[in-house]
Coordinates of C-alpha atoms and ligand atoms in Angstrom, one line a residue:
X219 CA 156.9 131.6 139.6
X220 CA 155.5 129.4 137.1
X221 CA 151.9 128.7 136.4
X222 CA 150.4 127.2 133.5
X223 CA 147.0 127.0 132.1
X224 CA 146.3 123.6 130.1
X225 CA 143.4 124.1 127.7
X226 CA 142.0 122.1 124.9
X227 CA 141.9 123.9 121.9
X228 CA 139.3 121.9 119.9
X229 CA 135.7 120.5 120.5
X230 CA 137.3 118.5 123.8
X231 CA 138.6 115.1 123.8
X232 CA 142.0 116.1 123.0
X233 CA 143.8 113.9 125.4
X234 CA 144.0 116.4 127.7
X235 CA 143.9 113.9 130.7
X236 CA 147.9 112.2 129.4
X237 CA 149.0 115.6 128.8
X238 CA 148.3 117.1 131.9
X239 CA 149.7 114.0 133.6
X240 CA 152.9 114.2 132.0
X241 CA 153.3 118.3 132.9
X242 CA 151.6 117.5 136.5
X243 CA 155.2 115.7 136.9
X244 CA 156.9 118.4 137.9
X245 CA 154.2 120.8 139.0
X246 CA 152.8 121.3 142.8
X247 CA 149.5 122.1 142.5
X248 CA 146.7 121.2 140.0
X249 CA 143.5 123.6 139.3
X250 CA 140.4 122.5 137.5
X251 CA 138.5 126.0 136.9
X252 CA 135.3 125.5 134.7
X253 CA 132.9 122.4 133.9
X254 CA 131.9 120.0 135.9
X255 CA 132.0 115.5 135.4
X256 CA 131.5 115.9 131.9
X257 CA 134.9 116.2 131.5
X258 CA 135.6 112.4 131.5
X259 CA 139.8 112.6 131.5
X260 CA 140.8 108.6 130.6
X261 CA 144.6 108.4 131.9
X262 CA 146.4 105.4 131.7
X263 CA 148.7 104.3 134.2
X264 CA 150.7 101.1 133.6
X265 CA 148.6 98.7 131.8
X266 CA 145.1 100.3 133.8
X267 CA 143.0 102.8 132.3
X268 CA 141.7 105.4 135.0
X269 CA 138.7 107.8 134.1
X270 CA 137.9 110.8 136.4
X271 CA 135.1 113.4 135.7
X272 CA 135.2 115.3 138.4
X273 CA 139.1 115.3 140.1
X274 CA 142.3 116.7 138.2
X275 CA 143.9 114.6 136.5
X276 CA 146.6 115.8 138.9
X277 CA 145.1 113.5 141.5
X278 CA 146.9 110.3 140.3
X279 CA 150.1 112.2 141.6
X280 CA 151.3 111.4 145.2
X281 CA 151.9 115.0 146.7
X282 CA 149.9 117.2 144.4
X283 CA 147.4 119.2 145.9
X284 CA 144.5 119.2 143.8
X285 CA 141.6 121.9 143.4
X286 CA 138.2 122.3 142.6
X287 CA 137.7 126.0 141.8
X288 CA 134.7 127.9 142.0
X289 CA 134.1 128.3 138.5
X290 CA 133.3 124.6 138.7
X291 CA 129.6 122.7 139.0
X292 CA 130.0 119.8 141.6
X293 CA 128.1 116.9 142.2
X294 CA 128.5 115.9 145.6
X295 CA 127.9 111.9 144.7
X296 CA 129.8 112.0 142.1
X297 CA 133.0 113.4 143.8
X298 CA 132.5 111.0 146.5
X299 CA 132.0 108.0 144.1
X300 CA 135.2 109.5 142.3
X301 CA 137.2 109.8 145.6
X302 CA 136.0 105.9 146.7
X303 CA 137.0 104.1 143.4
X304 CA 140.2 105.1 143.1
X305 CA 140.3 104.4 146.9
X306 CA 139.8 100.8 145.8
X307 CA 142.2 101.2 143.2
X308 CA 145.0 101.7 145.6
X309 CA 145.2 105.5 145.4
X310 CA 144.8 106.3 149.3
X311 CA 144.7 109.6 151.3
X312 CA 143.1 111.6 148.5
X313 CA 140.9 113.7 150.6
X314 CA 143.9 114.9 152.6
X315 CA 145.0 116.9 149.3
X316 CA 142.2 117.8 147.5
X317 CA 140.9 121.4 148.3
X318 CA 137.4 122.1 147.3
X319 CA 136.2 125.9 146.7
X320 CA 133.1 126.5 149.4
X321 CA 131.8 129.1 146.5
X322 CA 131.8 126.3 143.6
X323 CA 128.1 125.5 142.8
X324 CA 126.6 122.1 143.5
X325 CA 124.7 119.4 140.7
X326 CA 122.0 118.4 142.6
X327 CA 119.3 115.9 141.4
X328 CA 117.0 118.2 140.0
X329 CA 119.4 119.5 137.9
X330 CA 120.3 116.3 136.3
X331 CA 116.5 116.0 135.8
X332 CA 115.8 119.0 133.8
X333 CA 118.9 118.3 131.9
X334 CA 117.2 114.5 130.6
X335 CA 114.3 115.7 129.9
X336 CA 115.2 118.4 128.0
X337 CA 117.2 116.3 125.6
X338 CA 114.7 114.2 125.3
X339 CA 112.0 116.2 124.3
X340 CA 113.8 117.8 121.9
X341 CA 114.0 117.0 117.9
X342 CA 117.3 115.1 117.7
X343 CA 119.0 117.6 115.4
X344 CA 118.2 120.4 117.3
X345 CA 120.0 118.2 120.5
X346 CA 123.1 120.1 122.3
X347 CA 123.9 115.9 122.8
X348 CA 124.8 117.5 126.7
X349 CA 126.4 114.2 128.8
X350 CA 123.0 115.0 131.0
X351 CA 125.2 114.9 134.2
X352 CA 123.3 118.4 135.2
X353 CA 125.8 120.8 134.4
X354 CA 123.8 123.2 132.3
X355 CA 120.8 123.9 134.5
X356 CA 123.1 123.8 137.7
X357 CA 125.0 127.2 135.6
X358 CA 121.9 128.3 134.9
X359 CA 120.9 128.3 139.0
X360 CA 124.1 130.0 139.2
X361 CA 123.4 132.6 136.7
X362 CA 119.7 132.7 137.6
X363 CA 120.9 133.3 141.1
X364 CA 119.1 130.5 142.5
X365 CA 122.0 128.0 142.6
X366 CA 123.2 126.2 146.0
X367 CA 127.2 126.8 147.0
X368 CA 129.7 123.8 148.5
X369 CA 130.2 126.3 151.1
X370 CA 126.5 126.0 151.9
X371 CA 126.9 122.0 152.7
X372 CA 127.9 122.8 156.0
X373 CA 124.8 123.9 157.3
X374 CA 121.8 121.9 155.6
X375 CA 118.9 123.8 157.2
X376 CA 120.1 126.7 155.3
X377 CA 120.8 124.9 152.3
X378 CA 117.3 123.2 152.6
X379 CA 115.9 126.9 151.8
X380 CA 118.7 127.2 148.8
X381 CA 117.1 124.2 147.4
X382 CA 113.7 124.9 148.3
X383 CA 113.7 128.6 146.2
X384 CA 115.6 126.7 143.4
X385 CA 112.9 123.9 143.0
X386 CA 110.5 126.9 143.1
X387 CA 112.3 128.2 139.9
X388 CA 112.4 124.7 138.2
X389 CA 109.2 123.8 138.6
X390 CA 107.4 125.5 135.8
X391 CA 110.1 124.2 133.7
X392 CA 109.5 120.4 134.9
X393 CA 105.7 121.1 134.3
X394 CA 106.1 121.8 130.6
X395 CA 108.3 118.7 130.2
X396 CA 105.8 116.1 132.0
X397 CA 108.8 115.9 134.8
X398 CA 107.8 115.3 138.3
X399 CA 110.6 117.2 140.9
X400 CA 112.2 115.5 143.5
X401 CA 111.0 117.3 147.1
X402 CA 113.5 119.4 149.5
X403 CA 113.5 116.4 151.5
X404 CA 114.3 114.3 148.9
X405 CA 117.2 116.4 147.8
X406 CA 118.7 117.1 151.2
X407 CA 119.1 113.8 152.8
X408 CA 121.0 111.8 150.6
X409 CA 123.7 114.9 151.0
X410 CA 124.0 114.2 154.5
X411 CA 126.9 111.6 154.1
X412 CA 128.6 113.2 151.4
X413 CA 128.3 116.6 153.4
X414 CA 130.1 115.7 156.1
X415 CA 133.1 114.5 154.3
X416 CA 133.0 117.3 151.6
X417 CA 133.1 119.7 154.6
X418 CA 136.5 119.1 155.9
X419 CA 137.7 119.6 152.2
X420 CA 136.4 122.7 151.8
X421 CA 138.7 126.0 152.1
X422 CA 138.9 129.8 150.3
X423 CA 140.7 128.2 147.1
X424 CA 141.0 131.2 145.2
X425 CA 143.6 132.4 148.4
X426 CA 145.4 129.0 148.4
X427 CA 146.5 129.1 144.6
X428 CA 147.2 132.7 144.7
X429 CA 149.5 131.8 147.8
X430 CA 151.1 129.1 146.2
X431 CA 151.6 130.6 142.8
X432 CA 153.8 133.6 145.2
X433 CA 155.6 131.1 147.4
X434 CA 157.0 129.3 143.9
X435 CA 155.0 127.0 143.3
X436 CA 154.3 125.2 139.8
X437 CA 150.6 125.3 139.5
X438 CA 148.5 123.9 136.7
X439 CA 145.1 125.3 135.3
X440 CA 143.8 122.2 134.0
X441 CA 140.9 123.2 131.5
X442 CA 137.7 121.3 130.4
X443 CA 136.1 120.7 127.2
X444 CA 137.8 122.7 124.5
X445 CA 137.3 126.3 122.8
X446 CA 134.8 125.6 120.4
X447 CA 132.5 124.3 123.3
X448 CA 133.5 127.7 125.7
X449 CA 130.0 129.6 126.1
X450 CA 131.2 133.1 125.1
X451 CA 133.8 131.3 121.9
X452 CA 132.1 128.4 120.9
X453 CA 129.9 127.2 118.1
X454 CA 127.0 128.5 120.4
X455 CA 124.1 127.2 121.1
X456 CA 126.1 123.8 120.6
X457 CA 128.4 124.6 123.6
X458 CA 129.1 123.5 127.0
X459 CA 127.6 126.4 130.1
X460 CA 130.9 127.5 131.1
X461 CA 133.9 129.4 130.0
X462 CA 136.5 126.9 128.8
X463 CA 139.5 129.0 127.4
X464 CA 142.2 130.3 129.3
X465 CA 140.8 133.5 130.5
X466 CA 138.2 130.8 132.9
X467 CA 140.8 129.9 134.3
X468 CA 141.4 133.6 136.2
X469 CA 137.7 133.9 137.1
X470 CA 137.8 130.1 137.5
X471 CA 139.7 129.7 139.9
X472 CA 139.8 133.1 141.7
X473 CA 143.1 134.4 140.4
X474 CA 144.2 137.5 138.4
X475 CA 145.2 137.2 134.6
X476 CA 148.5 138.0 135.2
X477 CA 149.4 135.5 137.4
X478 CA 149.3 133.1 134.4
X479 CA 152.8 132.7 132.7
X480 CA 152.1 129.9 130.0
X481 CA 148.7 128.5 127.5
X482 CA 149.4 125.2 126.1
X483 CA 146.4 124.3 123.9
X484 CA 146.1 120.4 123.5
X485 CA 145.3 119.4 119.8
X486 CA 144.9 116.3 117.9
X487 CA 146.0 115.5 115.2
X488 CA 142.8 115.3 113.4
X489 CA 139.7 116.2 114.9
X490 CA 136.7 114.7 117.1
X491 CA 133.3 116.0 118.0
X492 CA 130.9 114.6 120.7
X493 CA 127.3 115.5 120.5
X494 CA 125.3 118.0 118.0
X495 CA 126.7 121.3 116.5
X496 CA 128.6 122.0 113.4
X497 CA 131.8 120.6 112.0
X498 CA 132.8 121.4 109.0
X499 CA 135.7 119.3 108.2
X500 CA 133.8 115.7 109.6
X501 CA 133.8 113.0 107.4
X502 CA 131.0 110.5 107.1
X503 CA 133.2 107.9 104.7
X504 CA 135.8 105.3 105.3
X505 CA 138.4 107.8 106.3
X506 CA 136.2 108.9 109.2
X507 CA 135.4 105.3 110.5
X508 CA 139.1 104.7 110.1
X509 CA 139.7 107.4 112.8
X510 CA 137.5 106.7 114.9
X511 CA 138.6 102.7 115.3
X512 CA 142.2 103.4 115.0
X513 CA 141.8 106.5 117.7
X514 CA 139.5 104.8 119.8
X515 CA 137.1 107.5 119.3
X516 CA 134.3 106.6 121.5
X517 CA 133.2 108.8 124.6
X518 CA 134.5 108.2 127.9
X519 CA 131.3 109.5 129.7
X520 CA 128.5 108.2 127.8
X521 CA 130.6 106.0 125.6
X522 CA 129.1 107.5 122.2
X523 CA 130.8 107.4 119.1
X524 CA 132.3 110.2 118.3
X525 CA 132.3 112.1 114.6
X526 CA 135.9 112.7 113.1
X527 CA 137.5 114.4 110.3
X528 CA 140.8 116.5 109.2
X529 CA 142.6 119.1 111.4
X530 CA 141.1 123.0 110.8
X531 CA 143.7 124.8 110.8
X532 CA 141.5 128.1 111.0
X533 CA 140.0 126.5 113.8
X534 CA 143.3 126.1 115.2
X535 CA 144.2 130.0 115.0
X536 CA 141.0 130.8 116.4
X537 CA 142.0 129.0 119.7
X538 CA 145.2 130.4 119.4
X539 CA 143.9 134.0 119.6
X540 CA 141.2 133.7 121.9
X541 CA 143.1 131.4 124.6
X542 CA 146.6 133.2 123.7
X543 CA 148.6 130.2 123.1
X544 CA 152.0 129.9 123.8
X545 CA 152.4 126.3 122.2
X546 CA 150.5 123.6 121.4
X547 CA 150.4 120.0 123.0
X548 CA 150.0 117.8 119.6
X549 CA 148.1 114.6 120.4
X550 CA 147.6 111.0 118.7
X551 CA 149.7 111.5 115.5
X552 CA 150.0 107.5 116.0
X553 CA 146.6 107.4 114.7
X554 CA 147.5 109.3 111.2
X555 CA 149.3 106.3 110.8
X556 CA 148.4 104.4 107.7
X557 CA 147.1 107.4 105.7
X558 CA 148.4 107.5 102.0
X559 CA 147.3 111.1 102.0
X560 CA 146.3 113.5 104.9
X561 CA 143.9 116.2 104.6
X562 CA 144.5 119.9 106.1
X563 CA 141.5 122.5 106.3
X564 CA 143.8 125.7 105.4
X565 CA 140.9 128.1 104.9
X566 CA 137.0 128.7 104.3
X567 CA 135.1 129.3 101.3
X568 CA 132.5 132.0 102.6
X569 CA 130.3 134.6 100.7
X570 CA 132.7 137.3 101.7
X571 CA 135.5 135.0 99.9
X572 CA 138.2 132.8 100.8
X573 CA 139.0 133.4 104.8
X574 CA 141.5 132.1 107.0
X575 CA 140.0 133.1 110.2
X576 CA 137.3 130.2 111.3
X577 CA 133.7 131.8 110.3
X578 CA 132.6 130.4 113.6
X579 CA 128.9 132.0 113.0
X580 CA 129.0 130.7 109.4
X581 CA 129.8 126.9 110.2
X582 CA 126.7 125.6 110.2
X583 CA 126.3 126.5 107.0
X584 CA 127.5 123.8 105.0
X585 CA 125.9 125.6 101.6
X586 CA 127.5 128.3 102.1
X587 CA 131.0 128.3 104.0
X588 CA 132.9 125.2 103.0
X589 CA 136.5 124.0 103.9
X590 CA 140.0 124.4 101.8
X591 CA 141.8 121.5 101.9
X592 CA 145.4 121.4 101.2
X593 CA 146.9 117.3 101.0
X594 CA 149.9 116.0 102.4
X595 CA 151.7 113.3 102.4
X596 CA 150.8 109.7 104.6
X597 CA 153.3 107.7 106.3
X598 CA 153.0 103.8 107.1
X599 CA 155.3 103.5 109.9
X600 CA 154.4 102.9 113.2
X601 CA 155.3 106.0 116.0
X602 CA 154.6 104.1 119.4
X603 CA 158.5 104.2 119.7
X604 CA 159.5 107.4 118.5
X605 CA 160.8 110.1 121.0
X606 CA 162.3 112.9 119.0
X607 CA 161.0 114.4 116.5
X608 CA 164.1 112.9 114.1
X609 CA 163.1 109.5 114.3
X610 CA 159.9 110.4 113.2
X611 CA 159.4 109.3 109.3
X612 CA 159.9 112.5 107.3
X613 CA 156.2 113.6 106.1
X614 CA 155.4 112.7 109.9
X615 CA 157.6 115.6 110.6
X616 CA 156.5 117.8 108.0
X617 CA 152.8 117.1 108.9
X618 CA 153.9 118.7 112.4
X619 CA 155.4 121.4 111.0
X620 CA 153.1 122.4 109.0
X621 CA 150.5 122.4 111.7
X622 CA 153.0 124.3 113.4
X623 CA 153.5 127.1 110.8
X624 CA 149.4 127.0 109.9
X625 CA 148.6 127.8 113.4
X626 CA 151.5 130.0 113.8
X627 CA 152.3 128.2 117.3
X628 CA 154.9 126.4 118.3
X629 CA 154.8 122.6 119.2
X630 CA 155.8 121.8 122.9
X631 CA 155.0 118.4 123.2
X632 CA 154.0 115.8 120.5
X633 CA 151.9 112.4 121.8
X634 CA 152.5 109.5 119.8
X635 CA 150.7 106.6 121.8
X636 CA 148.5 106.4 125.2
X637 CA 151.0 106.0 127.6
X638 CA 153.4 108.4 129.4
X639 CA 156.7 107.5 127.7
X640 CA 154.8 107.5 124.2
X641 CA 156.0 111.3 124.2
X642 CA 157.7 113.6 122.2
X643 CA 158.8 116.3 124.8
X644 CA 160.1 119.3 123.3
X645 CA 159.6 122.0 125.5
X646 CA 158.6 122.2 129.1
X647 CA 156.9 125.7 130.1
X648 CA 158.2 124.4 133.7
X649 CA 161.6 124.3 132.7
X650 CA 162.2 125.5 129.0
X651 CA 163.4 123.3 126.8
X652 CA 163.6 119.9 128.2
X653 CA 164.1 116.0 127.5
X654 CA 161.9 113.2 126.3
X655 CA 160.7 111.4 129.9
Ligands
LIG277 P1 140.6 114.2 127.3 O1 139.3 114.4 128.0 O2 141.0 115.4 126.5 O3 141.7 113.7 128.2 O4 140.4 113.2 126.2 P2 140.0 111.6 126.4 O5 139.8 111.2 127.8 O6 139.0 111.3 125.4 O7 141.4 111.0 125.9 C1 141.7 110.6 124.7 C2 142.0 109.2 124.6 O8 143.1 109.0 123.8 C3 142.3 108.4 125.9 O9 141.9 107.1 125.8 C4 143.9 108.4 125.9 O10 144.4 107.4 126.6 C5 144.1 108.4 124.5 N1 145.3 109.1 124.0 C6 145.9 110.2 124.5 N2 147.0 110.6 123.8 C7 147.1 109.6 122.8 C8 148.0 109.4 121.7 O11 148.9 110.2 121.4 N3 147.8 108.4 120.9 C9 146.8 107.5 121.1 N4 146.6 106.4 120.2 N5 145.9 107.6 122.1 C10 146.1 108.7 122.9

């Protein structure tokens, strides 16, 4: 029995789409749990990049079944639009294993209403920077009770009434923000098309992975976002509406805690930060542009820049404890590259001293709780080709094992470039200790 949750273990973006890929290799099954298409996983396969929002990254596998859990916000256009391009892209017969949970909530267009016009009447510094897909006010039907259900696609009269009571809800909300709501009518016709092909994916999911996880099979939680954007662990109010750590992943997807043998937390080797909220360690000089060209570091949703700055290691412990992490997927080390001298957050300066736990509550309080750094060396040499952790240049290696020791979690897998082979493998929690690919 071997199943695996895959989470990110900063503010998302970790590469969590190549990591998965590489795991989903070996493994059967692939869950997405929480979140919604905000998740924007860019995998590259060959020379072509791929981006899916919505899907597993799993999906790019021939003979992976893939699930949408019910922890999960759906919107029904989206999936199809998902499901079609890579249709054109060559990847056939997707619908065939792609199992969609009936209690999963759907994004509809009033959702992705609220969500723009809240962000836009807001001061911009007080701006969750939310990808304004719809996700937050489609959790908050959820939550509010007033949300409508996959399951509830295959019967649109009664979904018409869903809708009907939820635009009921919304629309003192769309008053106050000069926003005119779309009518039931309005909502429900469009969803006739997608309806009747989301239908025939539909099935108890929470039954199918606990089925598969007894018969054997390798099954993969693939998490969204990253810990410091979970609703309950995050730098809250700057966080995403759903539970991102590990634990989502039970209620996620329907399945106890201890059917879950293995946490990997993806982690770059710096760190990124899309949208508003605090972050201590960013960097507003040359350092920080150098990141972001050298790492790409631009949104694959809305395409935004995104902030960078050194690795928190505190921040790094944090995940560690509340997602119970077994090992850590290291990401983009390639980019470090070029560095005379590397940076490490070790601790925090605080009014109750120097901690080494992350004073989540205290981070946006730059006056107050400020970063240790501790320097390391840089190296110069490219890692594109490296695939042991030997041939990587010697403060390369210490810089991972530093991390390593600072987190107090051992690293499984190291990423030194985009691409599949651009891997360190060092452990596999499929099959222990394993081989570069
Ligand atoms: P995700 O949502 O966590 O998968 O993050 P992104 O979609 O933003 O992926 C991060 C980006 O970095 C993608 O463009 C990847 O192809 C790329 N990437 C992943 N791992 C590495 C790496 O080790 N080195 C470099 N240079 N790029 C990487």
């Amino acid at each position: 029995m071997s199943a695996v949750v895959i989470v990110g273990a900063q503010w998302g973006d970790e590469g969590k789409g190549k990591v998965v890929d590489i795991y989903m290799e070996v493994a059967d099954m692939v869950v997405r749990y929480a979140g919604g298409p905000n998740a924007g996983h860019t995998l590259v396969v060959g020379d072509e990049k791929v981006i899916v929002r919505l899907l597993p990254s799993g999906i790019l596998r021939d003979g992976t079944r893939c699930v949408l859990g019910q922890g999960m916000v759906i919107d029904p256009g989206v999936l199809i639009g998902e499901i079609d391009e890579l249709g054109r892209r060559g990847y056939k017969g997707l619908e065939a294993r792609l199992s969609i949970s009936d209690r999963a909530h759907l994004i509809l267009p009033y959702h992705i209403l609220i969500d723009g016009l809240r962000e836009e009447s807001v001061r911009a510094d007080k701006a969750i920077g939310t990808t304004k897909k719809g996700i937050g006010p489609a959790y908050e039907d959820k939550v509010r009770r007033t949300g409508v259900r996959a399951g509830e696609l295959r019967d649109l009269d009664r979904l018409a009434s869903r809708v009907e009571s939820a635009l009921e809800a919304w629309a003192p909300v769309a008053a106050a923000l000069g926003g005119k709501l779309p009518s039931v009518k309005e909502v429900v016709e469009p969803l006739e098309e997608p309806a009747r092909r989301i239908v025939r994916m539909l099935d108890n999911t929470s039954m199918l992975v606990e089925r598969a996880i007894r018969d054997g099979a390798r099954v993969m939680f693939e998490g969204a976002q990253g810990t410091l954007l979970d609703v309950d662990h995050g730098t809250y109010p700057f966080v995403t509406s759903s539970s991102a750590v590990s634990g989502g992943a039970a209620i996620g997807a329907g399945v106890g805690p201890n059917r879950i043998d293995t946490v990997i937390g993806i982690t770059k080797a710096y760190t990124t930060r899309v949208g508003g909220g605090p972050f201590p360690t960013e960097l507003d000089d040359a350092d920080g542009r150098h990141l972001r060209e050298a790492g790409a570091e631009f949104g694959s949703v809305t395409g935004r820049p995104r902030r960078t700055g050194w690795i928190d290691l505190p921040g790094l412990r944090y995940a560690a404890r509340v997602n119970g992490l077994d090992g850590l997927a290291l990401t983009k080390l390639d980019v470090l590259t070029g560095f005379e001298r590397i940076k490490v957050c070790v601790a925090y300066e605080t009014p109750n001293g120097r901690v080494e736990d992350l004073p989540i509550d205290l981070l946006d309080e730059p006056q107050v709780c400020r970063p240790v750094y501790e320097e390391l060396q840089g190296w110069t040499e490219p890692l594109e080709a490296v695939r042991t952790l030997d041939e990587l240049p010697k403060a390369a290696r210490a810089y991972v094992r530093y991390l390593e020791e600072g987190a107090g979690v051992p690293v499984y897998l190291v990423s030194v470039g985009p691409r599949r082979r651009e891997t360190i493998m060092l452990h596999n929690p499929f099959f222990g200790r394993a081989a570069a690919p």
